Coordinates of C-alpha atoms in Angstrom, one line a residue:
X58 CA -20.0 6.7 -15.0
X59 CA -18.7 5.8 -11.3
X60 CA -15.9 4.3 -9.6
X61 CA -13.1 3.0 -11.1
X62 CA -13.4 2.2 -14.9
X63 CA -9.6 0.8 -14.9
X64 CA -7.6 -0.9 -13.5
X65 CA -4.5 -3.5 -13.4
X66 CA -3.3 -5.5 -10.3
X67 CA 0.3 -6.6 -10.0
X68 CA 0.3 -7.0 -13.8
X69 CA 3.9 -8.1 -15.3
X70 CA 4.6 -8.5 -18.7
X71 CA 8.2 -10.3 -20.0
X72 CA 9.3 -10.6 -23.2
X73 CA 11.8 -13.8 -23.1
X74 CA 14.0 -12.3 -20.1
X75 CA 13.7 -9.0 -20.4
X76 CA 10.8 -8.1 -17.8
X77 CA 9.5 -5.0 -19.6
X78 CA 7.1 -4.0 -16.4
X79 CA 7.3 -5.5 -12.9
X80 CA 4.7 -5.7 -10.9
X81 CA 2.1 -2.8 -11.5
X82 CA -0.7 -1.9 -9.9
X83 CA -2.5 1.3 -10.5
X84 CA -6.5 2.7 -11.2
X85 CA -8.3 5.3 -13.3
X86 CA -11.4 6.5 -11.9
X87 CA -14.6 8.5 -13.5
X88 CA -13.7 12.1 -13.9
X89 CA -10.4 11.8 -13.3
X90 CA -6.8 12.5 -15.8
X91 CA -4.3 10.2 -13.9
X92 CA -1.0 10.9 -16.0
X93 CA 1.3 8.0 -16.4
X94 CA 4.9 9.4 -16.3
X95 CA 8.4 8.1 -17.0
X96 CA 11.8 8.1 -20.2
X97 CA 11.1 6.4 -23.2
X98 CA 11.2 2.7 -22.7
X99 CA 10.2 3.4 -19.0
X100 CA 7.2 0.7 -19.7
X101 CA 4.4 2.9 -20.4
X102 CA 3.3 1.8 -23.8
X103 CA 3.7 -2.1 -22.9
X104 CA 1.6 -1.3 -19.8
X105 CA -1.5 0.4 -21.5
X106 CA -1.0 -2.7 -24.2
X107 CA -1.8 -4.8 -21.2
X108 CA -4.9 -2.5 -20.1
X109 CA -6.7 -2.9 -23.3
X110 CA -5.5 -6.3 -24.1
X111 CA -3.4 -5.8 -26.9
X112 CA -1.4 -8.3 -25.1
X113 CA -1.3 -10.7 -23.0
X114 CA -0.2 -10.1 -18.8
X115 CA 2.2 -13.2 -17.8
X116 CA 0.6 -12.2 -14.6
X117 CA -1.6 -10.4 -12.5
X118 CA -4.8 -9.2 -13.9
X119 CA -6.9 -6.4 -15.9
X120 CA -10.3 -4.6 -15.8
X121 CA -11.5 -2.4 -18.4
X122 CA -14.8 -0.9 -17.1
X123 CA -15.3 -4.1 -14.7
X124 CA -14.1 -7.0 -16.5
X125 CA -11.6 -8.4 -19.0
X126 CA -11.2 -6.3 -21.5
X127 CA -12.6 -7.2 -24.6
X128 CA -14.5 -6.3 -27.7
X129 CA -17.1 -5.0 -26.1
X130 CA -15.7 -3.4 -23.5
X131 CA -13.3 -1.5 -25.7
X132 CA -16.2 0.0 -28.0
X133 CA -16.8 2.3 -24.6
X134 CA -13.0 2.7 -24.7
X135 CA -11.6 6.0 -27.2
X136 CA -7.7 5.0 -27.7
X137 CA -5.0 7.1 -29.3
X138 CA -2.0 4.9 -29.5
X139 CA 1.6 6.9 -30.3
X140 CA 1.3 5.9 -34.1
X141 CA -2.1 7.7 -34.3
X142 CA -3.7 4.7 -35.6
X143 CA -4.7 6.8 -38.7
X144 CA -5.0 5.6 -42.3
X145 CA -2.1 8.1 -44.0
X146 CA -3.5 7.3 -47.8
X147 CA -7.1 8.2 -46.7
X148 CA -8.1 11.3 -46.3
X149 CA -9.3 13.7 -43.3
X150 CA -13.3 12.6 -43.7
X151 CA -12.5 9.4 -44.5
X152 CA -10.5 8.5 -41.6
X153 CA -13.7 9.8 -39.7
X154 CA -16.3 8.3 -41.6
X155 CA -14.5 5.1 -41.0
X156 CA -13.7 5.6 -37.2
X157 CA -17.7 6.6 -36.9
X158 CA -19.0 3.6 -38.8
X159 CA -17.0 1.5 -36.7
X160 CA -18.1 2.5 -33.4
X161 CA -21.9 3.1 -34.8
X162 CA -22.2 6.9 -34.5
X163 CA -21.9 9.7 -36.8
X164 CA -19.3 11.4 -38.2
X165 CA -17.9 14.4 -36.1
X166 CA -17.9 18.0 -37.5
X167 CA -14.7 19.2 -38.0
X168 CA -13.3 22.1 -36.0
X169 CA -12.5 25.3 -37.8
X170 CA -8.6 24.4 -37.6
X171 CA -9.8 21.6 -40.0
X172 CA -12.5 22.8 -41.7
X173 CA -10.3 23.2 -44.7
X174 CA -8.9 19.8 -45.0
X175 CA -11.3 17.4 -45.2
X176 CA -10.3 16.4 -48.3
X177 CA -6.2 16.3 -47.7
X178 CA -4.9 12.8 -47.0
X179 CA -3.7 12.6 -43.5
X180 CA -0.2 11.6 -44.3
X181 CA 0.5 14.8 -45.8
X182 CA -0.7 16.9 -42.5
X183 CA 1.4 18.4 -40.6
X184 CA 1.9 16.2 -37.0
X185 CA -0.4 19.1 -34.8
X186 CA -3.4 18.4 -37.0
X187 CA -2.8 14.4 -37.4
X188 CA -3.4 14.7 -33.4
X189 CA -6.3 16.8 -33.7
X190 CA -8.0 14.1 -36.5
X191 CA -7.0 11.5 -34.2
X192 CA -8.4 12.8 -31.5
X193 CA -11.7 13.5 -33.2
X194 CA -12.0 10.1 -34.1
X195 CA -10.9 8.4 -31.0
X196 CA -13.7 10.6 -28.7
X197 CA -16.6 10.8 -31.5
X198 CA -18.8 7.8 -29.3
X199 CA -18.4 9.8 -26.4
X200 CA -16.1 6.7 -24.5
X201 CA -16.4 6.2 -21.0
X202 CA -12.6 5.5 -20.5
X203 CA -10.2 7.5 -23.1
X204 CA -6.1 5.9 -23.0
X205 CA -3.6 8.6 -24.7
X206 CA -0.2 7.5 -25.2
X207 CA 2.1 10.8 -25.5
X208 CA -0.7 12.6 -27.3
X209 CA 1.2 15.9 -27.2
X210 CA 4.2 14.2 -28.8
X211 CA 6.0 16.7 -31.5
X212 CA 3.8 19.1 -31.4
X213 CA 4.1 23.0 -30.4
X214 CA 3.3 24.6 -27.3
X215 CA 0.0 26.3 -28.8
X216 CA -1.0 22.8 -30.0
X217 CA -0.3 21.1 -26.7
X218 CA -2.5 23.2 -25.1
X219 CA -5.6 23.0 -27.0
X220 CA -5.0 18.9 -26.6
X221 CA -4.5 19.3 -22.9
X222 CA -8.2 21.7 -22.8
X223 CA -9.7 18.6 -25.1
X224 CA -8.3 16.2 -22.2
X225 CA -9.6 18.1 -19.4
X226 CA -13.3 19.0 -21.0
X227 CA -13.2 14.8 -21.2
X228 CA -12.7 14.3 -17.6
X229 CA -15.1 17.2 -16.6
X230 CA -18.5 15.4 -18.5
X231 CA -17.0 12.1 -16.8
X232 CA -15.0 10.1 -18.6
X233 CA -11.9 8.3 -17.0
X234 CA -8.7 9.6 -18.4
X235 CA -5.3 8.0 -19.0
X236 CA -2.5 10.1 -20.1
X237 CA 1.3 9.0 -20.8
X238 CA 3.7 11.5 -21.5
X239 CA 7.6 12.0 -21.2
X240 CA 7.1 15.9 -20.4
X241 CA 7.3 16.3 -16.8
X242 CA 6.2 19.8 -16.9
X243 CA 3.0 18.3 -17.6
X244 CA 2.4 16.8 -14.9
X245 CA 0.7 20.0 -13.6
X246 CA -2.2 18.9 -15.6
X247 CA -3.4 15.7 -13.9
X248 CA -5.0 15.1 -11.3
X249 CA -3.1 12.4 -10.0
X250 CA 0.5 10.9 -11.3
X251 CA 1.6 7.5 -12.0
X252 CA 5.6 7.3 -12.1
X253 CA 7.4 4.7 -14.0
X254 CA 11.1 3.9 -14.4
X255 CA 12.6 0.6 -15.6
X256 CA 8.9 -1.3 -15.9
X257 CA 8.4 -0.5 -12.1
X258 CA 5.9 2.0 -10.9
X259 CA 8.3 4.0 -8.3
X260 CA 5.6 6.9 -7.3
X261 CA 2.2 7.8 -7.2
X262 CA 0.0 10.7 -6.2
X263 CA -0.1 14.5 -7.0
X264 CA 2.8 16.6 -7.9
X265 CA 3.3 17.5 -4.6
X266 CA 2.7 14.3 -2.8
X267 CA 5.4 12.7 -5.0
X268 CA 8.1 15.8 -4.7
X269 CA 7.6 15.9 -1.0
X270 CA 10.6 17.5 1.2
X271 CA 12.8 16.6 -1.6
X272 CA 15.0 19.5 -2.5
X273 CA 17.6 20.9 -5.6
X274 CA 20.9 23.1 -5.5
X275 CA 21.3 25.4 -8.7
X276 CA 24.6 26.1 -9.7
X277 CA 25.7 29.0 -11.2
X278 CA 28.7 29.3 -13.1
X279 CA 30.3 30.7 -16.1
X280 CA 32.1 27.7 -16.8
X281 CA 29.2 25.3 -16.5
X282 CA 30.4 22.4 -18.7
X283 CA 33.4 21.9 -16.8
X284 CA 31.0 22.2 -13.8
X285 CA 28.3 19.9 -15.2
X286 CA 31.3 17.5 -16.1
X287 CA 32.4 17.8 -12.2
X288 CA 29.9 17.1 -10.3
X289 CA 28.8 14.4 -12.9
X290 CA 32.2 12.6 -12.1
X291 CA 32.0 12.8 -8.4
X292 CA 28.4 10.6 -8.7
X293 CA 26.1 13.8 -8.3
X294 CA 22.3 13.3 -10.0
X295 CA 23.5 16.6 -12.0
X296 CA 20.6 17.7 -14.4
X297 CA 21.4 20.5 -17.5
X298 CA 18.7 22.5 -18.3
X299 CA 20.0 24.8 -21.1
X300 CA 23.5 26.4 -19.4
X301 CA 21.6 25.5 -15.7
X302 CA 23.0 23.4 -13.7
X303 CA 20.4 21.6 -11.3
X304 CA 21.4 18.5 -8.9
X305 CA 18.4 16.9 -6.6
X306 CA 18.8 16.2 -3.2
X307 CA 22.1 17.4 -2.5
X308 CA 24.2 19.1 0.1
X309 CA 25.3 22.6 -1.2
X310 CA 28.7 22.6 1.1
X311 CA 29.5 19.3 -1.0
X312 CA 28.5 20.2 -4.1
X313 CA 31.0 23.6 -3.6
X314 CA 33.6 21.9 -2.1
X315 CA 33.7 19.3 -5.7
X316 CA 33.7 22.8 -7.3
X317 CA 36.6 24.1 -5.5
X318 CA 38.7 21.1 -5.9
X319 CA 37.8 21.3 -9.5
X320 CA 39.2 25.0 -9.5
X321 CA 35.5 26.4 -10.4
X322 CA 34.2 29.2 -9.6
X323 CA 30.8 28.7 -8.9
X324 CA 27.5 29.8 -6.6
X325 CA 25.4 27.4 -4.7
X326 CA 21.6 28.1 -3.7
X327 CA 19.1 25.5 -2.6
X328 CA 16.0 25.3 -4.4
X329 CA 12.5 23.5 -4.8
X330 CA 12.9 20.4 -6.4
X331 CA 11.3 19.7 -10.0
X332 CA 9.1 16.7 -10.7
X333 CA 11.7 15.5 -13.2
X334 CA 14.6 16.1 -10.1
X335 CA 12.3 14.1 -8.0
X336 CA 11.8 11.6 -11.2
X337 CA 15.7 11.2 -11.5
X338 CA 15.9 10.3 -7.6
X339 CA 13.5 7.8 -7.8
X340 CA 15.2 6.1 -10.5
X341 CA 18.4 5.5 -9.5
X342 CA 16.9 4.3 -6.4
X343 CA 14.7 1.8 -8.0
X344 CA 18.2 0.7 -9.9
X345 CA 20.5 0.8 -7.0
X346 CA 17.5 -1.8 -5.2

């Protein structure tokens, strides 16, 4: 597996006159995780519907491993759609037997996390191990391109993880990988980022490349709700973190001097920016365009 397995170019999909993504062009090559980042209803999930032709594009074009993608194309394709796409009144083994008959192959073993509930019907698993069955079925033929739509969804840290080492041993036999997720702080794990906001793809690159010389200022204050409620009022991209106060690209003397006026005692420190500070700029950009 070589060279770029997918791809869409200037793809736009409406639904009546709501334009759910503008204008999209983007790639997934052979060995690669590209992470597809952005809010809920950013246009992630109509995009990868486009991809694998779920739906129709009211324009531009698709290629799934170098053509249109259809049946055939998508039994090379492993697919695990926010929903799971698992049968909730079958059990564990079932849901794999069926996946494996499907696709031709046989059925996976189970890991030892699962070993135990082969016989349990998936609806009454706990989310972390309805990932992990999905999973299993969705990679059993070994698929050349794999599409994960916010596979780490609701589950815990320890569970994210173990997903995240299953995404990565994917890429590193070969396969192309495409990852959408609303948790910035994985971004860290791809290897290259696709940045949505409002159906438009506003960024793309690494972490790095897409943070650039962009900068924060922390605010640290006692009173941080009036301070949140502040700087929020005077049109600041203010971001709450737990009782930390974070605003992108902003001028420290200005942010103080909204403070003062306020009658808020508060400190003022320039940081590095976050991909989701970076993430909020971007956005209000794209809107204010």
């Amino acid at each position: 597996m070589t060279g770029v397995l997918l791809r869409a170019g200037h793809v736009t999909r409406r639904f009546g006159a709501f334009m759910a993504v503008d204008d999209v062009s983007m790639r997934v090559q052979a060995g690669e995780v590209v992470g597809l980042l952005g809010a809920n209803g950013a246009g992630k999930t109509t995009l990868i519907r486009m991809l694998l032709g779920l739906i129709a594009v009211t324009s531009g074009r698709v290629d799934l491993l170098g053509g249109p993608p259809d049946r055939e194309r998508r039994r090379r394709l492993g697919y695990v759609p926010q929903g799971l796409g698992l049968y909730g009144d079958l059990t564990v083994r079932e849901n794999l037997l069926f996946s494996a008959r499907a696709y031709g192959t046989a059925e996976p073993g189970l890991p030892p996390a699962l070993t135990g509930l082969a016989d349990v019907l998936v609806r009454e698993l706990p989310l972390g191990a309805q990932r992990q069955v999905a999973f299993l079925a969705a990679l059993a033929h070994s698929p050349e391109v794999i599409v994960l739509d916010e596979p780490t969804s609701g589950v815990d840290a320890l569970a994210r993880a173990a997903l995240w080492d299953t995404i990565r041993a994917q890429a590193e036999r070969g396969a192309g990988v495409l990852v959408t997720t609303h948790y910035m702080q994985e971004a860290q794990q791809c290897d290259r980022l696709l940045l949505m906001s409002d159906g438009r793809l506003v960024a793309e690159g690494s972490e790095a490349e897409i943070i650039g010389s962009t900068t924060a200022v922390a605010v640290r204050t006692g009173d941080w709700a009036r301070a949140f409620a502040a700087l929020a009022a005077a049109g600041a991209p203010v971001m709450l973190a737990g009782r930390a106060i974070r605003v992108a690209n902003a001028d420290p003397a200005g942010l103080a001097r909204v403070l003062e006026a306020a009658g808020i005692e508060a400190s003022v420190q320039p940081v590095p920016a976050t991909i989701s500070e970076r993430m909020l700029m971007l956005s209000r950009q794209a809107r204010a365009s």
